[in-house]
Amino acid sequence: MKIYLTGAASALALGATLAHAEPQAEVLHYWTSGGEAKSVAVLQEEFAANGGTWTDMPVAGGGGDAAMTALRARVLSGNAPTAVQLKGPAIQEWYEEGVLADISNVAEAQNWAEVLPESIASHMKCEGTWCAAPVNVHRVDWIWANADVLEANGIEMPTTWDAFNAAADTLQAAGITPLAHGGQAWQDATIFEAVALGILGPEGYRKAFVDLDMDTLKSDEMKAVFDQMRKMRGYVDDNFSGRDWNLATAMVMNGEAAFQIMGDWAKGEFTAAGKVPGEDFLCASTPGEGFLYNVDSFAMFEVEGDDKRAGQELLAELVVGKNFQEVFNLNKGSIPARTDVSLEKFDQCAELSSADMTASSDSGSLLPSYAHGMALRGAQAGAITDVVTAHFNSDMSSDEAVQMLADAVANSM
Amino acid sequence: MTKWLEENTPKLVLAPSFIAVLVFVYGFIGWTAWVSLTRSRLMPRYEIEGLIQYDRLFASPRWDTALNNLFIFGALFIVIAMVLGLVLAILLDQNIRTEGALRTIYLYPMALSMIVTGTAWKWILNPGLGIEKTVQGWGFETFEFDWLVDPDMAIYTIVLAAIWQSSGFVMALFLAGLRSVDGEIIKAAQVDGIPTWRVYTAIILPSMAPIFLSAFIVLSHLAIKSFDLVIALTGGGPGYATDLPATYMYAMAFSRGDIGQAASSAMVMMMVVFAIVVPYLYSELRTRDD
């Protein structure tokens, strides 16, 4: 009898497999560090629980350079992975190569247009069709501070750049490094875009770093941005060159430095060290209006076979699903891309981030981060970063920097 | 049949490697040259657009810095490593007792990977950890040695590390050269009462000319392909102050999705190599003809 039952069950299972193909997905990603790997495991488990077979293809290397090289080789050989961790304009760039798949039916069935903020949704579309699924939203324009250091020096979280400068001067007089910073080009760019957003305002930022408007790039406001960057350079200790961002975070944690300007992945460092937001460390948006986002997403590549296509659709559905968005972002330190996920389990920095995201989305100041590859294509973003880091690491004048900026952008087209 | 085999065996044996070199070296050089003439971004494209990528390249201040750095680094590295290697070799050539041990010690850095050298020197030169901190700790409060974080001086830290790595190898090369000079001539010179320094400058060194040339070629190609050392030691920073053409090409090809630009920089690098190697080959082939 038992044997009969098993036989029947396997016959049934076989029938099911034949009827609709078992979802298959080969996923290329570069989430290989501790917290990130844990976050991917969440997705893998959920995928398997829904009857799918997941083939993991992690390629180590934080910025994803190595992963992109692997992807290029796969696409050139006509054997693209099912889904690839891609973000920003790179999605459209790959679309133009004619290799991305259309997942509009999933997006429409799941009502993505309703639950995602409009500007974030626009990154997931390729000429009107949906071609990628967002995973999270990292806010980039954060300023982190050591609560004890601020209190001991009678300083509030700054809300204008002048207030920041005043606070930094006080701290410097007290012998504390005001700004913890790692001297790598992308970190220079991170500070630069936060300063630019504050000084140019959301409209000016969009003109400069999304539309690449030459007048804005050469404007007096842009000179003011470089002036402020020169000040920031003075607030950084002398030994910052080549330092990793998490070491800069540690300086804030230990009270060696007061502030750090860095995306919300820095929060992961604080909480991993057992620090409590609001008590040990403070978080606030950098001075000025607006919200700079860095959205991780999965782009779906054109694949052959029903099982692979089924896997693609299941993956897209799960990635934007409420459950995954909550669990993943709790692990990663970011906030859900969809706006209807309950934030009960998140900390106050994430709540602030989420509230700001909704508000900025309504007021049109929800903006893509240029430093993290959301606003511009690689060549243009790289050209701007070259100028920013050259200015930050030399005694170049703001006039010179603005001229160089305009030339570099023109040259990168 | 056997006769045919006898005649053609050398060709058959050489054919596979010949074809491999033809395709994977010259074929890819040709491919890179082609791509450098296109507007390739993320993926290679094949419509020829002319010299736009080269225009962009030479308008880029970063490429300027990279090329300047190559000349500063190359010149200092080659000259100092050769002089130092020669001095060490001459000193070791004095029939001292522990020569074997000393030679190993000098040669040892060559056994390390450039990445290890770079990382070790990064710590040694870091003002907050290494030499500067140590000397200040001894009481010399005003001592400063912050080349690593000074954009104007950082390129010299790369020279420093590269010399440390390679001068032992140059020494070994020269030592072999010194030993290969005909002992009879030296003895004859000594019998004639010629001072040792004259023996070196007038007899030994001139007869070592081919070794100088080999050392020069090896060092100059090391200089041009230096990539790992820069990545480990400075990461190209501060800013892009220590960029070399190799790191520039890598950044364009792999971080920025600007393949056309990377290809044009690779072509320029290749021309720099040719400028050095072609005269060398020319002189080599000519001497053989004689």
XYZ file of C-alpha atoms in Angstrom:
703
model
C 0.000 0.000 0.000
C 2.742 2.362 1.007
C 4.621 1.565 -2.135
C 1.522 2.277 -4.147
C 1.094 5.637 -2.493
C 4.678 6.673 -3.103
C 4.347 5.540 -6.662
C 1.214 7.567 -7.101
C 2.798 10.582 -5.482
C 5.833 10.473 -7.734
C 3.611 9.964 -10.764
C 1.691 13.038 -9.691
C 4.865 15.016 -9.170
C 6.085 13.955 -12.562
C 2.787 15.000 -14.087
C 3.073 18.366 -12.428
C 6.561 18.871 -13.794
C 5.417 18.068 -17.248
C 2.384 20.312 -17.015
C 4.229 23.472 -16.066
C 7.955 23.635 -16.067
C 9.785 23.811 -12.781
C 11.101 27.342 -12.275
C 14.841 27.613 -12.798
C 16.967 30.628 -12.111
C 20.657 31.254 -12.401
C 21.381 34.424 -10.480
C 24.545 36.463 -10.926
C 25.197 38.794 -8.005
C 28.024 40.325 -5.981
C 26.520 40.149 -2.530
C 29.274 38.093 -1.014
C 30.104 39.803 2.288
C 28.617 38.525 5.557
C 25.381 40.506 5.856
C 24.809 40.530 2.124
C 25.248 36.786 1.722
C 22.740 36.285 4.541
C 20.292 38.516 2.707
C 20.634 36.528 -0.521
C 20.093 33.298 1.396
C 16.663 34.654 2.378
C 15.753 34.971 -1.273
C 17.158 31.553 -2.103
C 15.092 29.874 0.600
C 11.950 31.595 -0.501
C 12.629 30.660 -4.093
C 13.120 27.008 -3.156
C 9.977 27.062 -0.988
C 8.028 28.028 -4.096
C 9.331 25.017 -5.970
C 12.159 26.704 -7.833
C 15.729 25.585 -8.404
C 18.249 28.314 -7.716
C 21.705 28.233 -9.239
C 23.841 30.681 -7.371
C 26.530 32.561 -9.257
C 28.211 34.918 -6.815
C 31.172 36.911 -8.105
C 33.129 38.571 -5.315
C 34.299 42.181 -5.529
C 32.349 44.927 -3.783
C 31.736 47.374 -6.605
C 30.596 44.620 -8.936
C 33.384 45.184 -11.480
C 34.277 41.515 -11.512
C 30.623 40.533 -11.753
C 30.140 42.818 -14.744
C 33.170 41.299 -16.452
C 31.706 37.841 -15.915
C 28.367 39.057 -17.252
C 29.974 40.520 -20.355
C 31.657 37.210 -21.092
C 28.391 35.315 -20.611
C 26.409 37.658 -22.824
C 29.047 37.648 -25.554
C 28.962 33.858 -25.595
C 25.168 33.968 -25.956
C 24.496 32.342 -22.594
C 23.247 35.080 -20.267
C 22.288 34.267 -16.665
C 18.574 34.421 -15.814
C 18.840 37.380 -13.504
C 21.699 39.734 -12.758
C 22.243 42.263 -10.004
C 22.344 45.525 -11.958
C 21.415 49.051 -11.120
C 20.697 52.489 -12.456
C 21.345 53.436 -16.075
C 23.369 50.243 -16.501
C 20.007 48.495 -16.855
C 19.095 50.671 -19.837
C 22.603 50.299 -21.217
C 22.212 46.530 -21.263
C 18.740 46.900 -22.711
C 20.225 48.816 -25.617
C 22.461 45.831 -26.273
C 19.207 43.955 -26.832
C 19.622 41.316 -24.162
C 17.036 42.163 -21.479
C 13.727 40.336 -21.090
C 10.278 41.852 -20.622
C 8.675 41.089 -17.237
C 5.738 43.441 -17.616
C 3.156 40.731 -17.030
C 4.546 40.082 -13.515
C 4.859 43.779 -12.807
C 1.296 44.448 -13.877
C -0.126 41.455 -12.034
C 1.676 42.558 -8.870
C 0.767 46.187 -9.333
C 4.340 47.497 -9.116
C 3.348 50.844 -10.549
C 1.200 51.482 -7.463
C 3.571 50.320 -4.744
C 6.886 51.712 -5.979
C 7.806 55.407 -5.862
C 7.609 56.799 -9.359
C 11.234 57.788 -9.847
C 12.446 54.420 -8.591
C 10.010 52.611 -10.861
C 11.371 54.565 -13.813
C 14.788 52.896 -13.359
C 13.139 49.500 -13.719
C 11.582 50.278 -17.074
C 13.148 49.994 -20.502
C 11.243 51.996 -23.090
C 7.966 51.470 -21.310
C 8.308 47.781 -20.485
C 9.447 46.479 -17.115
C 12.861 44.841 -17.255
C 14.142 44.853 -13.684
C 12.930 44.350 -10.118
C 14.037 46.640 -7.263
C 15.272 45.072 -4.031
C 15.947 47.927 -1.664
C 16.564 51.615 -1.293
C 19.794 52.854 0.254
C 19.775 56.489 1.201
C 23.147 58.037 0.381
C 22.906 61.554 1.843
C 23.223 60.558 5.484
C 25.292 62.220 8.134
C 26.250 59.989 11.057
C 27.508 61.325 14.358
C 28.892 60.145 17.668
C 26.254 61.181 20.226
C 28.663 61.547 23.165
C 31.113 63.699 21.250
C 28.357 66.044 20.106
C 26.926 66.320 23.605
C 30.295 66.939 25.233
C 30.888 69.824 22.829
C 27.352 71.185 22.943
C 26.625 70.573 19.287
C 23.312 69.754 17.636
C 22.993 67.772 14.414
C 23.628 70.440 11.744
C 20.752 71.350 9.425
C 22.641 73.791 7.204
C 26.158 73.638 5.802
C 27.021 76.806 7.727
C 25.942 75.094 10.928
C 28.071 72.118 9.943
C 31.090 74.353 9.391
C 30.546 76.079 12.729
C 30.232 72.730 14.506
C 33.341 71.432 12.762
C 35.341 74.508 13.785
C 34.297 74.001 17.408
C 35.283 70.350 17.273
C 38.587 71.106 15.643
C 39.372 73.616 18.400
C 38.587 70.873 20.902
C 41.089 68.575 19.212
C 38.584 66.199 17.652
C 38.613 65.317 13.955
C 35.303 66.759 12.762
C 34.806 64.533 9.732
C 35.795 60.877 9.416
C 36.518 60.191 5.787
C 38.219 57.574 3.688
C 40.217 58.927 0.778
C 38.894 56.830 -2.059
C 37.446 58.439 -5.146
C 33.926 57.081 -4.604
C 33.911 58.357 -1.028
C 34.991 61.815 -2.172
C 32.136 61.635 -4.666
C 29.680 60.612 -1.936
C 30.469 63.727 0.099
C 30.452 65.847 -3.035
C 26.963 64.860 -4.096
C 25.596 65.391 -0.586
C 27.126 68.887 -0.541
C 25.881 69.543 -4.070
C 22.340 68.517 -3.186
C 22.414 70.846 -0.195
C 23.783 73.846 -2.058
C 22.243 73.457 -5.521
C 18.900 72.218 -4.211
C 16.983 69.307 -5.764
C 16.298 71.170 -9.014
C 19.909 72.228 -9.465
C 21.125 68.747 -8.601
C 18.874 67.234 -11.216
C 20.045 69.691 -13.858
C 23.702 69.111 -13.040
C 23.933 65.377 -12.472
C 20.946 63.910 -14.300
C 20.569 66.236 -17.298
C 24.263 67.263 -17.390
C 23.259 70.849 -18.076
C 26.453 72.762 -18.923
C 25.234 76.083 -17.493
C 24.564 74.495 -14.127
C 27.868 72.641 -14.167
C 29.690 75.936 -14.694
C 27.455 78.073 -12.462
C 28.470 80.094 -9.424
C 26.481 77.694 -7.250
C 28.731 74.883 -8.444
C 31.719 77.006 -7.435
C 30.138 77.314 -4.004
C 29.898 73.520 -3.882
C 33.630 73.234 -4.532
C 34.301 75.957 -1.950
C 32.465 73.868 0.612
C 34.410 70.773 -0.506
C 37.635 72.676 0.164
C 36.359 73.338 3.684
C 35.453 69.679 4.121
C 39.019 68.761 3.174
C 40.185 70.854 6.090
C 37.939 68.944 8.486
C 39.408 65.580 7.584
C 42.468 64.197 9.352
C 45.738 64.059 7.418
C 45.936 60.314 7.216
C 42.745 59.669 5.275
C 44.194 58.556 1.954
C 43.108 55.106 0.861
C 41.183 54.426 4.077
C 38.156 52.158 3.760
C 34.752 53.577 4.598
C 34.160 51.177 7.480
C 37.376 52.303 9.175
C 36.059 55.854 8.966
C 32.841 54.626 10.565
C 34.898 53.041 13.332
C 36.504 56.439 14.002
C 33.061 57.875 14.655
C 32.187 54.886 16.829
C 35.314 55.302 18.957
C 34.860 59.037 19.337
C 38.023 59.875 17.384
C 35.859 61.740 14.909
C 32.455 63.363 15.206
C 30.741 63.011 11.827
C 30.763 60.796 8.788
C 28.896 61.368 5.533
C 28.085 57.969 4.092
C 25.151 55.897 2.897
C 23.063 53.834 5.296
C 25.312 50.786 4.961
C 27.328 52.607 7.651
C 24.433 51.866 9.992
C 25.191 48.179 9.615
C 28.669 48.838 11.030
C 27.260 50.691 14.021
C 24.626 48.097 14.839
C 27.036 45.214 14.285
C 29.206 46.789 16.993
C 26.193 46.857 19.322
C 25.568 50.609 19.088
C 22.016 51.894 19.393
C 20.671 54.570 17.052
C 19.583 57.673 18.904
C 21.717 56.807 21.951
C 25.239 55.959 20.850
C 25.065 57.373 17.372
C 22.810 59.822 15.590
C 21.564 59.820 12.049
C 20.164 62.668 9.992
C 19.956 63.604 6.379
C 22.779 65.874 5.236
C 21.907 69.585 5.297
C 19.486 70.610 2.584
C 16.331 69.317 0.999
C 16.049 66.101 -0.990
C 16.797 62.398 -0.875
C 19.540 60.627 -2.809
C 18.863 56.977 -3.420
C 20.895 53.998 -4.466
C 18.575 51.174 -5.470
C 19.807 47.619 -5.870
C 17.856 45.630 -8.399
C 17.808 42.493 -10.478
C 17.618 42.834 -14.241
C 16.115 39.914 -16.130
C 17.995 38.701 -19.172
C 16.549 37.102 -22.280
C 16.687 33.334 -21.733
C 15.350 30.337 -23.585
C 13.178 27.585 -22.119
C 9.908 27.616 -20.211
C 11.528 26.545 -16.951
C 13.945 29.474 -17.043
C 11.236 31.929 -17.946
C 9.060 30.598 -15.137
C 12.026 31.029 -12.793
C 12.456 34.579 -13.948
C 8.854 35.443 -13.255
C 8.850 33.750 -9.871
C 12.043 35.579 -8.939
C 10.640 38.944 -9.990
C 7.479 38.302 -8.016
C 9.383 37.277 -4.873
C 11.925 40.094 -5.015
C 9.264 42.763 -4.923
C 7.092 40.687 -2.569
C 6.371 42.171 0.853
C 7.958 39.392 2.845
C 11.294 39.448 1.062
C 11.437 43.230 1.053
C 11.062 43.253 4.832
C 13.456 40.436 5.737
C 16.107 41.386 3.219
C 16.233 45.029 4.178
C 16.333 44.262 7.886
C 19.489 42.296 7.135
C 20.994 44.804 4.770
C 20.305 48.052 6.649
C 18.395 49.620 3.789
C 14.662 50.228 3.456
C 12.072 48.451 1.284
C 11.610 49.835 -2.201
C 7.855 49.392 -1.982
C 6.094 51.923 0.189
C 3.421 49.660 1.695
C 5.659 47.466 3.862
C 5.189 47.809 7.610
C 8.262 49.346 9.264
C 7.535 48.027 12.764
C 10.695 45.968 12.958
C 12.958 48.674 11.538
C 14.978 51.161 13.590
C 14.391 54.883 13.768
C 16.949 55.746 11.077
C 15.139 53.469 8.637
C 11.804 54.988 9.632
C 13.162 58.469 9.030
C 14.550 57.320 5.712
C 11.242 55.814 4.639
C 9.216 58.856 5.669
C 11.636 61.132 3.821
C 11.463 58.936 0.767
C 7.686 59.197 0.586
C 7.756 62.942 1.204
C 10.489 63.542 -1.381
C 8.709 61.373 -3.886
C 5.641 63.612 -3.549
C 7.613 66.844 -3.768
C 9.750 65.678 -6.689
C 13.038 65.768 -4.790
C 13.623 62.006 -4.757
C 16.852 61.909 -6.748
C 19.260 59.279 -8.015
C 22.751 59.234 -6.534
C 25.385 59.995 -9.128
C 28.262 58.705 -6.985
C 26.699 55.264 -6.765
C 25.906 54.858 -10.416
C 22.190 55.659 -10.318
C 22.082 58.945 -12.206
C 24.597 58.651 -15.003
C 26.301 56.091 -17.160
C 29.731 54.882 -16.164
C 31.769 57.129 -18.434
C 30.040 60.365 -17.374
C 29.884 59.530 -13.663
C 33.535 58.533 -13.789
C 34.526 61.785 -15.484
C 32.825 63.821 -12.738
C 34.376 61.702 -9.998
C 37.829 62.238 -11.491
C 37.412 65.997 -11.175
C 35.948 65.802 -7.675
C 38.745 63.642 -6.353
C 41.426 65.664 -8.140
C 40.059 68.826 -6.532
C 39.726 67.247 -3.095
C 43.292 65.944 -3.127
C 45.049 69.059 -4.381
C 44.912 72.811 -3.957
C 42.940 73.403 -7.147
C 40.753 76.507 -7.064
C 36.976 76.276 -7.406
C 37.065 78.191 -10.697
C 39.517 75.711 -12.121
C 37.486 72.775 -10.805
C 34.282 74.031 -12.425
C 36.015 74.486 -15.759
C 37.548 71.020 -15.506
C 34.149 69.590 -14.616
C 32.502 71.025 -17.715
C 35.384 69.870 -19.938
C 35.392 66.385 -18.462
C 31.660 65.929 -18.933
C 31.834 67.187 -22.511
C 34.775 64.871 -23.179
C 32.969 61.825 -21.802
C 30.037 62.000 -24.227
C 55.849 9.703 -46.847
C 58.691 9.423 -44.343
C 60.661 11.812 -46.414
C 57.822 14.255 -46.371
C 57.583 13.859 -42.578
C 61.278 14.382 -42.169
C 61.102 17.572 -44.101
C 57.991 18.906 -42.450
C 58.221 17.758 -38.844
C 59.671 21.060 -37.623
C 56.841 22.945 -39.293
C 54.217 20.609 -37.883
C 55.647 20.824 -34.397
C 55.765 24.584 -34.477
C 52.424 25.111 -36.165
C 50.128 24.911 -33.098
C 52.071 27.430 -31.051
C 52.550 29.592 -34.111
C 48.814 29.659 -34.746
C 48.101 30.274 -31.069
C 50.444 33.246 -31.012
C 49.058 34.546 -34.265
C 45.492 34.481 -32.968
C 45.891 35.271 -29.295
C 48.602 37.898 -29.570
C 48.448 39.502 -32.981
C 44.778 38.744 -33.562
C 43.809 40.406 -30.310
C 46.101 43.349 -30.925
C 44.283 43.827 -34.201
C 40.916 43.482 -32.466
C 41.911 46.078 -29.852
C 43.079 48.438 -32.572
C 39.729 48.030 -34.306
C 37.715 48.601 -31.143
C 39.802 51.680 -30.330
C 38.419 53.260 -33.497
C 34.772 52.725 -32.531
C 32.278 54.154 -30.074
C 32.203 50.979 -27.972
C 30.863 51.470 -24.476
C 29.575 48.527 -22.455
C 30.051 45.972 -25.215
C 32.295 46.097 -28.259
C 30.778 47.570 -31.403
C 32.315 47.421 -34.801
C 31.314 50.514 -36.743
C 34.495 52.503 -37.306
C 34.183 56.135 -36.259
C 37.739 57.367 -36.640
C 40.046 58.664 -33.977
C 37.454 59.986 -31.489
C 38.686 57.743 -28.675
C 42.236 59.033 -29.092
C 40.959 62.628 -29.066
C 39.116 61.904 -25.839
C 42.164 60.174 -24.407
C 44.517 63.056 -24.998
C 41.976 65.588 -23.753
C 41.674 63.748 -20.444
C 43.679 65.253 -17.576
C 43.685 61.872 -15.891
C 45.453 60.263 -18.845
C 47.937 63.136 -18.750
C 48.697 62.327 -15.145
C 48.949 58.626 -15.934
C 51.389 59.165 -18.782
C 53.492 61.639 -16.787
C 53.598 59.185 -13.928
C 54.769 56.474 -16.273
C 57.705 58.608 -17.376
C 58.620 59.706 -13.834
C 58.229 56.209 -12.484
C 59.860 54.487 -15.427
C 62.906 56.745 -15.552
C 63.604 56.752 -11.819
C 62.837 53.089 -11.346
C 64.993 51.879 -14.213
C 67.972 54.126 -13.498
C 68.029 53.674 -9.735
C 67.364 49.926 -9.822
C 70.192 49.458 -12.323
C 72.678 51.614 -10.448
C 71.809 50.009 -7.139
C 71.872 46.521 -8.635
C 75.265 47.180 -10.185
C 76.731 48.527 -6.951
C 75.430 45.559 -4.991
C 76.781 43.173 -7.616
C 80.238 44.752 -7.562
C 80.308 44.690 -3.781
C 79.285 41.046 -3.737
C 81.917 40.238 -6.340
C 84.787 40.796 -3.910
C 85.126 37.107 -2.959
C 83.500 37.508 0.427
C 82.735 34.540 2.614
C 78.974 34.686 3.062
C 78.220 35.562 -0.532
C 75.604 32.838 -0.945
C 73.575 33.990 2.050
C 73.809 37.686 1.106
C 72.796 36.972 -2.449
C 69.705 35.148 -1.245
C 68.805 37.995 1.074
C 69.106 40.577 -1.710
C 67.270 38.424 -4.187
C 64.468 37.512 -1.833
C 62.168 40.513 -2.486
C 61.831 39.325 -6.085
C 60.133 36.190 -4.773
C 57.344 38.260 -3.238
C 54.328 39.149 -5.250
C 53.902 42.838 -6.057
C 50.687 42.798 -4.063
C 52.559 41.766 -0.918
C 55.249 44.362 -1.537
C 52.618 47.023 -2.065
C 50.644 46.142 1.036
C 53.741 45.927 3.250
C 55.030 49.302 2.035
C 51.572 50.775 2.461
C 51.825 50.050 6.167
C 55.451 51.099 6.436
C 54.782 54.445 4.749
C 51.422 55.186 6.370
C 52.032 58.315 8.456
C 49.734 57.077 11.213
C 51.295 53.621 11.532
C 54.726 53.360 9.974
C 57.991 55.234 9.798
C 56.622 58.688 10.608
C 54.804 57.481 13.706
C 57.789 55.451 14.887
C 60.317 58.259 14.521
C 57.931 60.689 16.172
C 57.566 58.152 18.952
C 61.351 58.294 19.488
C 60.948 61.937 20.339
C 61.487 63.674 17.002
C 58.085 65.362 17.083
C 58.588 67.408 13.930
C 59.691 64.482 11.767
C 57.551 64.213 8.673
C 57.408 61.486 6.076
C 53.976 61.601 4.510
C 54.734 60.892 0.855
C 52.039 58.260 0.698
C 49.237 60.740 1.358
C 50.794 63.685 -0.478
C 49.499 63.795 -4.068
C 52.718 65.396 -5.334
C 54.995 62.820 -3.741
C 52.916 59.636 -3.801
C 54.341 58.472 -7.133
C 57.788 58.330 -5.502
C 56.560 55.827 -2.936
C 55.792 53.538 -5.856
C 59.301 54.082 -7.176
C 60.630 53.213 -3.724
C 58.708 49.966 -3.431
C 59.443 48.911 -7.003
C 63.179 49.491 -6.526
C 63.140 47.517 -3.317
C 61.485 44.696 -5.180
C 63.616 44.605 -8.307
C 67.138 45.758 -7.513
C 68.049 42.346 -6.079
C 67.077 40.755 -9.343
C 69.162 43.261 -11.286
C 72.020 42.493 -8.940
C 71.783 38.768 -9.699
C 71.767 39.532 -13.405
C 74.848 41.744 -13.139
C 76.623 39.328 -10.842
C 76.276 36.615 -13.465
C 77.584 39.114 -16.014
C 80.565 40.026 -13.866
C 81.425 36.373 -13.452
C 81.239 35.724 -17.152
C 83.926 38.259 -17.980
C 87.083 36.462 -19.040
C 89.279 36.081 -15.955
C 92.439 36.038 -18.029
C 91.987 39.628 -19.143
C 91.399 40.791 -15.580
C 94.451 38.952 -14.358
C 96.521 40.460 -17.125
C 95.288 43.904 -16.150
C 96.149 43.241 -12.495
C 99.618 42.076 -13.480
C 100.069 45.358 -15.297
C 99.224 47.118 -12.033
C 96.003 48.762 -13.183
C 93.859 49.878 -10.203
C 90.665 47.893 -9.565
C 88.294 50.744 -10.386
C 89.949 51.149 -13.745
C 89.597 47.434 -14.366
C 85.852 47.799 -13.760
C 85.261 50.945 -15.781
C 87.518 50.106 -18.693
C 87.258 46.339 -19.026
C 84.459 44.659 -17.100
C 81.550 47.056 -17.510
C 81.968 47.632 -21.252
C 82.069 43.911 -21.859
C 78.767 43.614 -19.984
C 76.843 45.798 -22.421
C 74.390 43.052 -23.496
C 73.480 42.461 -19.844
C 72.767 46.151 -19.332
C 70.476 46.002 -22.304
C 68.612 42.939 -21.027
C 68.238 44.489 -17.589
C 66.937 47.652 -19.179
C 64.372 45.780 -21.266
C 63.158 43.699 -18.325
C 62.853 46.750 -16.060
C 61.128 48.908 -18.622
C 58.458 46.347 -19.338
C 58.010 45.892 -15.573
C 57.496 49.642 -15.353
C 54.936 49.769 -18.133
C 52.875 46.873 -16.900
C 53.047 47.948 -13.227
C 49.519 47.579 -12.027
C 49.317 45.371 -8.955
C 51.890 47.469 -7.094
C 49.888 50.660 -7.603
C 46.610 48.983 -6.708
C 48.044 47.552 -3.489
C 50.125 50.533 -2.434
C 47.998 53.574 -3.232
C 44.963 52.365 -5.153
C 45.844 55.046 -7.695
C 45.315 57.743 -5.077
C 45.349 60.212 -3.476
C 42.767 61.284 -6.026
C 44.256 59.825 -9.195
C 47.736 61.117 -8.464
C 49.442 57.736 -8.875
C 47.487 56.437 -11.820
C 49.558 54.662 -14.449
C 48.365 53.840 -17.976
C 47.676 50.262 -16.890
C 45.388 51.317 -14.046
C 43.718 53.860 -16.312
C 42.963 51.179 -18.841
C 41.579 48.876 -16.186
C 39.320 51.588 -14.798
C 37.924 52.385 -18.234
C 37.396 48.798 -19.304
C 36.065 47.271 -16.129
C 34.639 49.975 -13.865
C 33.269 52.472 -16.324
C 32.010 50.438 -19.232
C 34.033 52.527 -21.670
C 35.690 49.856 -23.773
C 36.599 52.109 -26.688
C 38.512 54.423 -24.385
C 40.254 51.480 -22.726
C 41.237 50.093 -26.106
C 42.738 53.379 -27.245
C 44.765 53.659 -24.033
C 45.961 50.086 -24.520
C 47.099 50.932 -28.034
C 49.070 53.933 -26.774
C 50.675 51.755 -24.113
C 51.633 49.257 -26.763
C 53.235 51.993 -28.834
C 55.298 53.033 -25.831
C 56.480 49.440 -25.481
C 57.291 49.289 -29.185
C 59.290 52.473 -28.910
C 61.536 50.660 -26.453
C 61.535 47.148 -27.839
C 61.880 47.809 -31.550
C 65.301 49.517 -31.300
C 66.371 46.651 -29.064
C 65.245 43.995 -31.524
C 66.818 45.942 -34.325
C 70.185 46.056 -32.594
C 69.920 42.366 -31.650
C 69.108 41.231 -35.156
C 71.800 43.390 -36.650
C 74.540 41.986 -34.468
C 73.449 38.508 -35.456
C 73.742 39.371 -39.122
C 77.278 40.558 -38.724
